[in-house]
Amino acid sequence: MNATAPPETTSTPNLLRVLALDGGGAKGFYTLGVLKEIEAMGKGPLCERFQLISGTSTGAIIAALLGLGRSVDEIHKLYKEHVPTIMRRWTACGRTAALRHLTKEVFGEADFSAVKTNVGIVGTHWEFEKPIIFKNNIQQAHGQTGTFAPGFGCTIADAVQASCSAYPFFKRPVLKTSKGDTVDVGDGGFCANNPTLYAITDAVRLAKDPSAIRVVSLGVGTYPEPKRPFYTAWIKWLVTYQLLQKTLNVNTGSMEQLRKLLFKDVPTVRISETFSKPEMATDLMEHNLVKLDMLYQWGRESFAAHEKELSTML
């Protein structure tokens, strides 16, 4: 957990506020709990409060919906309805089909021209082994501006599904860009499960005055590992799952460390508490709605510890 309180008051003009949302599967309920309180503090849609919203995996779903003007309550309702259904599926094909259904139902055929603020949806270009970030504003581009197309010409649904495709537990989608390229895209967590560093880099290009950038970075919390039956048939699955979870955790921590080193002068509030009680054990595949509701409540409690710092930003 890290918090750097900004020195200005709420009357400071021309701030460029950035919201960055980590990946973490079902643990996105924690993020929504924090966001519920931030939204209440700002007294309005978060797309009007933040000039850039970036997200990875579950954070990409939330970022895209916030960018379209959805309220946190609306997103929370969608999560309660769909997340347990997706995470209960036993196969990658089943989870992928359920995720595809969700993104198509929620986003339809909307493209990146529909968002009401700047967004960044983080994915992984599987063949090139590098990030692919779906953006709506040419000012966020870091090259190839002559052929820039919002979201590479893909729909928001396609970009969000790609960002959430944690292989091998979800199948990776193959997207067609407006340039005619065929791109195999994997979960954004493989390159930036914590997208804050990427978001600040984009914000520097968007801001007229880089010193005016203010960042709110939300994780999904850290919890004890849940106990699982260790049947022989599950051994391979468990090892693979544990490796994925460890990869995402290491990625999140390393990106936060780099953020502190490279952008230590950018005022940032980082919220991602560590919970140690055994009853708080959970992971990214959680589908128990009672536990997920508790994650939401813990997020709201985490907000309280940073309320004063956030109030000066918002």
Short mmCIF file of C-alpha atoms in Angstrom, two decimals:
data_model
loop_
_atom_site.label_atom_id
_atom_site.label_comp_id
_atom_site.label_asym_id
_atom_site.label_seq_id
_atom_site.Cartn_x
_atom_site.Cartn_y
_atom_site.Cartn_z
CA MET A 1 0.00 0.00 0.00
CA ASN A 2 1.29 3.42 -0.90
CA ALA A 3 -0.23 6.86 -0.71
CA THR A 4 1.29 10.18 -1.69
CA ALA A 5 -1.04 12.98 -0.75
CA PRO A 6 -1.32 15.84 -3.27
CA PRO A 7 -0.57 19.27 -1.85
CA GLU A 8 -3.33 21.20 -3.62
CA THR A 9 -6.93 21.91 -2.60
CA THR A 10 -10.03 21.03 -4.60
CA SER A 11 -10.01 24.51 -6.13
CA THR A 12 -6.83 23.82 -8.11
CA PRO A 13 -7.72 24.28 -11.81
CA ASN A 14 -6.75 22.23 -14.85
CA LEU A 15 -5.87 19.02 -13.06
CA LEU A 16 -5.66 15.86 -15.14
CA ARG A 17 -7.00 13.11 -12.93
CA VAL A 18 -6.15 9.50 -13.73
CA LEU A 19 -7.91 6.37 -12.49
CA ALA A 20 -6.02 3.07 -12.89
CA LEU A 21 -7.69 -0.26 -12.10
CA ASP A 22 -5.81 -3.54 -11.54
CA GLY A 23 -6.75 -6.96 -12.85
CA GLY A 24 -7.81 -9.73 -10.49
CA GLY A 25 -10.86 -11.59 -11.77
CA ALA A 26 -13.67 -11.86 -9.24
CA LYS A 27 -11.68 -9.72 -6.80
CA GLY A 28 -12.86 -6.73 -8.84
CA PHE A 29 -15.68 -6.55 -6.28
CA TYR A 30 -13.11 -4.97 -3.95
CA THR A 31 -12.37 -2.31 -6.58
CA LEU A 32 -16.07 -1.56 -6.94
CA GLY A 33 -16.35 -1.05 -3.19
CA VAL A 34 -13.63 1.62 -3.27
CA LEU A 35 -15.16 3.21 -6.38
CA LYS A 36 -18.60 3.40 -4.78
CA GLU A 37 -17.21 5.73 -2.14
CA ILE A 38 -15.10 7.74 -4.61
CA GLU A 39 -18.17 8.28 -6.77
CA ALA A 40 -20.17 9.45 -3.75
CA MET A 41 -17.39 11.84 -2.80
CA GLY A 42 -17.29 13.29 -6.30
CA LYS A 43 -21.09 13.59 -6.45
CA GLY A 44 -21.31 12.58 -10.10
CA PRO A 45 -20.26 10.12 -12.80
CA LEU A 46 -16.60 9.14 -12.60
CA CYS A 47 -16.20 9.75 -16.34
CA GLU A 48 -16.68 13.44 -15.50
CA ARG A 49 -14.26 13.35 -12.58
CA PHE A 50 -11.37 11.53 -14.28
CA GLN A 51 -9.81 12.59 -17.58
CA LEU A 52 -8.24 9.15 -18.12
CA ILE A 53 -9.45 5.75 -16.92
CA SER A 54 -7.23 2.73 -17.56
CA GLY A 55 -7.88 -0.88 -16.64
CA THR A 56 -6.57 -4.42 -16.97
CA SER A 57 -8.71 -7.58 -17.06
CA THR A 58 -11.52 -7.12 -14.51
CA GLY A 59 -10.29 -3.54 -14.27
CA ALA A 60 -10.81 -3.24 -18.03
CA ILE A 61 -14.50 -4.15 -17.69
CA ILE A 62 -14.95 -1.53 -15.00
CA ALA A 63 -12.89 1.11 -16.84
CA ALA A 64 -14.85 0.65 -20.06
CA LEU A 65 -18.21 0.88 -18.28
CA LEU A 66 -17.14 3.95 -16.32
CA GLY A 67 -15.87 5.49 -19.56
CA LEU A 68 -19.32 5.00 -21.07
CA GLY A 69 -20.90 6.85 -18.17
CA ARG A 70 -22.21 3.91 -16.14
CA SER A 71 -22.58 4.34 -12.39
CA VAL A 72 -20.79 2.10 -9.91
CA ASP A 73 -24.14 0.72 -8.74
CA GLU A 74 -24.95 -0.36 -12.31
CA ILE A 75 -21.58 -2.09 -12.66
CA HIS A 76 -21.94 -3.76 -9.26
CA LYS A 77 -25.31 -5.15 -10.30
CA LEU A 78 -23.79 -6.59 -13.49
CA TYR A 79 -20.95 -8.17 -11.50
CA LYS A 80 -23.33 -9.83 -9.05
CA GLU A 81 -25.38 -11.22 -11.91
CA HIS A 82 -22.55 -12.45 -14.16
CA VAL A 83 -19.28 -13.03 -12.29
CA PRO A 84 -20.39 -16.08 -10.25
CA THR A 85 -21.85 -17.60 -13.42
CA ILE A 86 -18.60 -17.17 -15.33
CA MET A 87 -16.32 -18.37 -12.55
CA ARG A 88 -18.40 -21.49 -11.82
CA ARG A 89 -17.75 -22.88 -15.30
CA TRP A 90 -15.41 -25.88 -15.25
CA THR A 91 -13.75 -25.45 -18.64
CA ALA A 92 -11.92 -22.70 -20.50
CA CYS A 93 -14.48 -23.01 -23.31
CA GLY A 94 -17.34 -22.56 -20.86
CA ARG A 95 -15.81 -19.55 -19.13
CA THR A 96 -14.88 -17.96 -22.46
CA ALA A 97 -18.39 -18.40 -23.84
CA ALA A 98 -19.91 -16.87 -20.69
CA LEU A 99 -17.48 -13.94 -20.82
CA ARG A 100 -18.24 -13.37 -24.50
CA HIS A 101 -21.96 -13.37 -23.75
CA LEU A 102 -21.45 -10.81 -20.99
CA THR A 103 -19.35 -8.41 -23.07
CA LYS A 104 -21.72 -8.61 -26.06
CA GLU A 105 -24.78 -8.11 -23.86
CA VAL A 106 -23.29 -5.16 -21.99
CA PHE A 107 -21.35 -3.34 -24.73
CA GLY A 108 -23.14 -4.48 -27.89
CA GLU A 109 -21.39 -3.17 -30.99
CA ALA A 110 -20.23 0.09 -29.39
CA ASP A 111 -16.76 1.20 -30.46
CA PHE A 112 -14.27 3.51 -28.77
CA SER A 113 -15.93 6.63 -30.17
CA ALA A 114 -18.71 6.05 -27.62
CA VAL A 115 -16.65 6.71 -24.47
CA LYS A 116 -17.06 10.00 -22.61
CA THR A 117 -13.51 10.32 -21.33
CA ASN A 118 -10.08 9.00 -22.29
CA VAL A 119 -9.67 5.28 -21.67
CA GLY A 120 -6.96 2.63 -21.90
CA ILE A 121 -7.77 -1.09 -22.02
CA VAL A 122 -4.63 -3.19 -21.50
CA GLY A 123 -4.13 -6.47 -23.36
CA THR A 124 -1.15 -8.61 -24.34
CA HIS A 125 -0.17 -9.10 -27.99
CA TRP A 126 0.51 -12.81 -27.71
CA GLU A 127 2.67 -13.28 -30.81
CA PHE A 128 4.75 -10.11 -30.38
CA GLU A 129 5.01 -10.62 -26.59
CA LYS A 130 4.29 -6.96 -25.89
CA PRO A 131 1.43 -4.81 -24.63
CA ILE A 132 -1.48 -3.85 -26.86
CA ILE A 133 -3.50 -1.02 -25.34
CA PHE A 134 -6.87 -0.06 -26.78
CA LYS A 135 -7.25 3.74 -26.61
CA ASN A 136 -9.73 6.29 -27.92
CA ASN A 137 -7.61 9.44 -28.21
CA ILE A 138 -4.79 9.96 -30.71
CA GLN A 139 -3.04 12.10 -28.08
CA GLN A 140 -2.44 8.88 -26.14
CA ALA A 141 -0.60 7.31 -29.09
CA HIS A 142 3.12 6.57 -28.76
CA GLY A 143 3.79 5.98 -32.44
CA GLN A 144 2.04 5.16 -35.72
CA THR A 145 -0.14 8.25 -35.32
CA GLY A 146 -0.73 8.46 -39.06
CA THR A 147 -2.75 5.25 -38.99
CA PHE A 148 -4.22 5.63 -35.49
CA ALA A 149 -7.74 4.28 -35.10
CA PRO A 150 -9.60 4.34 -31.76
CA GLY A 151 -9.35 0.89 -30.22
CA PHE A 152 -7.51 -0.31 -33.36
CA GLY A 153 -10.95 -0.33 -34.96
CA CYS A 154 -12.20 -3.05 -32.62
CA THR A 155 -15.39 -2.91 -30.57
CA ILE A 156 -15.24 -2.25 -26.84
CA ALA A 157 -16.65 -5.74 -26.25
CA ASP A 158 -13.79 -7.36 -28.17
CA ALA A 159 -11.13 -5.28 -26.40
CA VAL A 160 -12.55 -6.00 -22.96
CA GLN A 161 -12.85 -9.74 -23.61
CA ALA A 162 -9.25 -9.80 -24.83
CA SER A 163 -8.02 -7.99 -21.71
CA CYS A 164 -9.83 -10.55 -19.52
CA SER A 165 -8.59 -13.70 -21.30
CA ALA A 166 -6.32 -15.19 -18.65
CA TYR A 167 -4.89 -18.14 -20.59
CA PRO A 168 -5.17 -21.10 -20.04
CA PHE A 169 -8.34 -20.54 -17.99
CA PHE A 170 -9.89 -18.54 -20.81
CA LYS A 171 -9.31 -18.96 -24.52
CA ARG A 172 -7.51 -16.08 -26.20
CA PRO A 173 -9.59 -14.22 -28.79
CA VAL A 174 -8.25 -13.40 -32.25
CA LEU A 175 -9.19 -9.85 -33.25
CA LYS A 176 -9.29 -8.15 -36.62
CA THR A 177 -8.08 -4.54 -36.61
CA SER A 178 -9.07 -1.75 -38.97
CA LYS A 179 -5.66 -2.13 -40.62
CA GLY A 180 -6.62 -5.67 -41.61
CA ASP A 181 -4.24 -7.25 -39.10
CA THR A 182 -5.20 -10.44 -37.28
CA VAL A 183 -4.09 -10.21 -33.64
CA ASP A 184 -3.99 -12.95 -31.01
CA VAL A 185 -4.64 -11.12 -27.72
CA GLY A 186 -4.21 -12.43 -24.18
CA ASP A 187 -4.98 -11.11 -20.72
CA GLY A 188 -3.50 -7.71 -20.00
CA GLY A 189 -2.25 -9.01 -16.67
CA PHE A 190 0.64 -10.77 -18.36
CA CYS A 191 2.24 -7.39 -19.15
CA ALA A 192 0.62 -4.93 -16.73
CA ASN A 193 -1.78 -6.35 -14.17
CA ASN A 194 -1.33 -2.99 -12.47
CA PRO A 195 -1.81 -0.49 -15.35
CA THR A 196 -0.83 2.64 -13.40
CA LEU A 197 2.57 3.04 -15.05
CA TYR A 198 1.02 2.85 -18.53
CA ALA A 199 -1.73 5.26 -17.50
CA ILE A 200 0.71 7.88 -16.24
CA THR A 201 2.74 7.56 -19.44
CA ASP A 202 -0.41 8.32 -21.45
CA ALA A 203 -1.36 11.14 -19.09
CA VAL A 204 1.96 12.87 -19.69
CA ARG A 205 1.00 13.12 -23.37
CA LEU A 206 -2.53 14.29 -22.59
CA ALA A 207 -1.63 16.92 -20.00
CA LYS A 208 -0.80 20.48 -20.98
CA ASP A 209 1.11 20.66 -17.72
CA PRO A 210 2.54 17.32 -16.50
CA SER A 211 2.75 18.70 -12.96
CA ALA A 212 -1.05 18.79 -12.93
CA ILE A 213 -1.40 14.98 -13.14
CA ARG A 214 -3.05 13.32 -10.14
CA VAL A 215 -3.47 9.54 -9.92
CA VAL A 216 -5.80 7.19 -8.08
CA SER A 217 -4.56 3.59 -8.41
CA LEU A 218 -6.79 0.77 -7.19
CA GLY A 219 -5.75 -2.82 -6.63
CA VAL A 220 -7.99 -5.75 -5.70
CA GLY A 221 -6.52 -6.50 -2.29
CA THR A 222 -4.27 -9.34 -1.13
CA TYR A 223 -5.79 -12.33 0.64
CA PRO A 224 -4.85 -15.73 2.12
CA GLU A 225 -5.02 -18.60 -0.35
CA PRO A 226 -8.28 -20.57 -0.08
CA LYS A 227 -8.09 -24.26 0.74
CA ARG A 228 -8.97 -26.53 -2.17
CA PRO A 229 -9.48 -30.30 -2.34
CA PHE A 230 -6.25 -31.78 -3.60
CA TYR A 231 -7.52 -34.64 -5.73
CA THR A 232 -5.13 -36.26 -8.16
CA ALA A 233 -7.05 -34.99 -11.19
CA TRP A 234 -6.65 -31.43 -9.95
CA ILE A 235 -2.89 -31.45 -9.43
CA LYS A 236 -1.98 -30.13 -12.87
CA TRP A 237 -4.77 -27.56 -12.72
CA LEU A 238 -3.70 -26.35 -9.29
CA VAL A 239 -0.06 -25.92 -10.27
CA THR A 240 -1.04 -23.99 -13.39
CA TYR A 241 -3.46 -21.85 -11.44
CA GLN A 242 -0.94 -21.07 -8.72
CA LEU A 243 1.63 -20.11 -11.33
CA LEU A 244 -0.84 -17.71 -12.98
CA GLN A 245 -1.73 -16.14 -9.64
CA LYS A 246 1.95 -15.75 -8.73
CA THR A 247 2.72 -14.22 -12.14
CA LEU A 248 -0.03 -11.63 -11.72
CA ASN A 249 1.03 -10.80 -8.17
CA VAL A 250 4.70 -10.34 -9.13
CA ASN A 251 3.67 -8.23 -12.10
CA THR A 252 1.47 -6.01 -9.93
CA GLY A 253 4.21 -5.43 -7.39
CA SER A 254 6.95 -4.76 -9.93
CA MET A 255 4.82 -2.25 -11.81
CA GLU A 256 4.09 -0.41 -8.56
CA GLN A 257 7.79 -0.34 -7.69
CA LEU A 258 8.63 1.08 -11.13
CA ARG A 259 5.88 3.67 -10.75
CA LYS A 260 7.45 4.88 -7.51
CA LEU A 261 10.90 5.08 -9.09
CA LEU A 262 9.97 6.66 -12.42
CA PHE A 263 7.08 8.90 -11.37
CA LYS A 264 7.76 9.56 -7.71
CA ASP A 265 6.85 13.23 -8.20
CA VAL A 266 3.37 12.45 -9.55
CA PRO A 267 0.94 12.61 -6.59
CA THR A 268 -0.62 9.15 -6.34
CA VAL A 269 -2.99 7.41 -3.97
CA ARG A 270 -2.62 3.63 -4.17
CA ILE A 271 -5.32 1.56 -2.46
CA SER A 272 -4.89 -2.21 -2.17
CA GLU A 273 -5.03 -3.53 1.37
CA THR A 274 -3.63 -6.82 2.66
CA PHE A 275 -6.06 -9.04 4.58
CA SER A 276 -4.70 -11.86 6.73
CA LYS A 277 -7.69 -13.40 8.53
CA PRO A 278 -8.39 -16.98 7.37
CA GLU A 279 -12.04 -16.19 6.68
CA MET A 280 -10.90 -13.67 4.10
CA ALA A 281 -9.26 -16.34 1.94
CA THR A 282 -10.21 -15.88 -1.71
CA ASP A 283 -8.77 -15.77 -5.23
CA LEU A 284 -9.51 -14.52 -8.73
CA MET A 285 -11.86 -17.45 -9.50
CA GLU A 286 -14.12 -16.82 -6.48
CA HIS A 287 -17.82 -17.46 -7.19
CA ASN A 288 -19.36 -17.45 -3.73
CA LEU A 289 -21.60 -14.38 -3.79
CA VAL A 290 -21.48 -14.03 0.00
CA LYS A 291 -17.68 -13.80 -0.16
CA LEU A 292 -17.85 -11.43 -3.14
CA ASP A 293 -20.19 -9.13 -1.24
CA MET A 294 -17.64 -9.11 1.58
CA LEU A 295 -14.93 -8.05 -0.89
CA TYR A 296 -17.16 -5.13 -1.89
CA GLN A 297 -17.54 -4.13 1.76
CA TRP A 298 -13.78 -4.41 2.37
CA GLY A 299 -13.20 -2.07 -0.55
CA ARG A 300 -15.47 0.52 1.01
CA GLU A 301 -13.59 0.17 4.29
CA SER A 302 -10.24 0.59 2.50
CA PHE A 303 -11.51 3.86 1.04
CA ALA A 304 -12.07 5.21 4.53
CA ALA A 305 -8.36 4.98 5.33
CA HIS A 306 -7.56 7.25 2.37
CA GLU A 307 -10.58 9.55 2.40
CA LYS A 308 -8.71 12.70 3.38
CA GLU A 309 -6.05 12.22 0.68
CA LEU A 310 -8.68 11.52 -1.97
CA SER A 311 -10.78 14.52 -0.96
CA THR A 312 -7.92 16.88 -1.84
CA MET A 313 -7.71 15.24 -5.28
CA LEU A 314 -11.40 15.13 -6.08
#
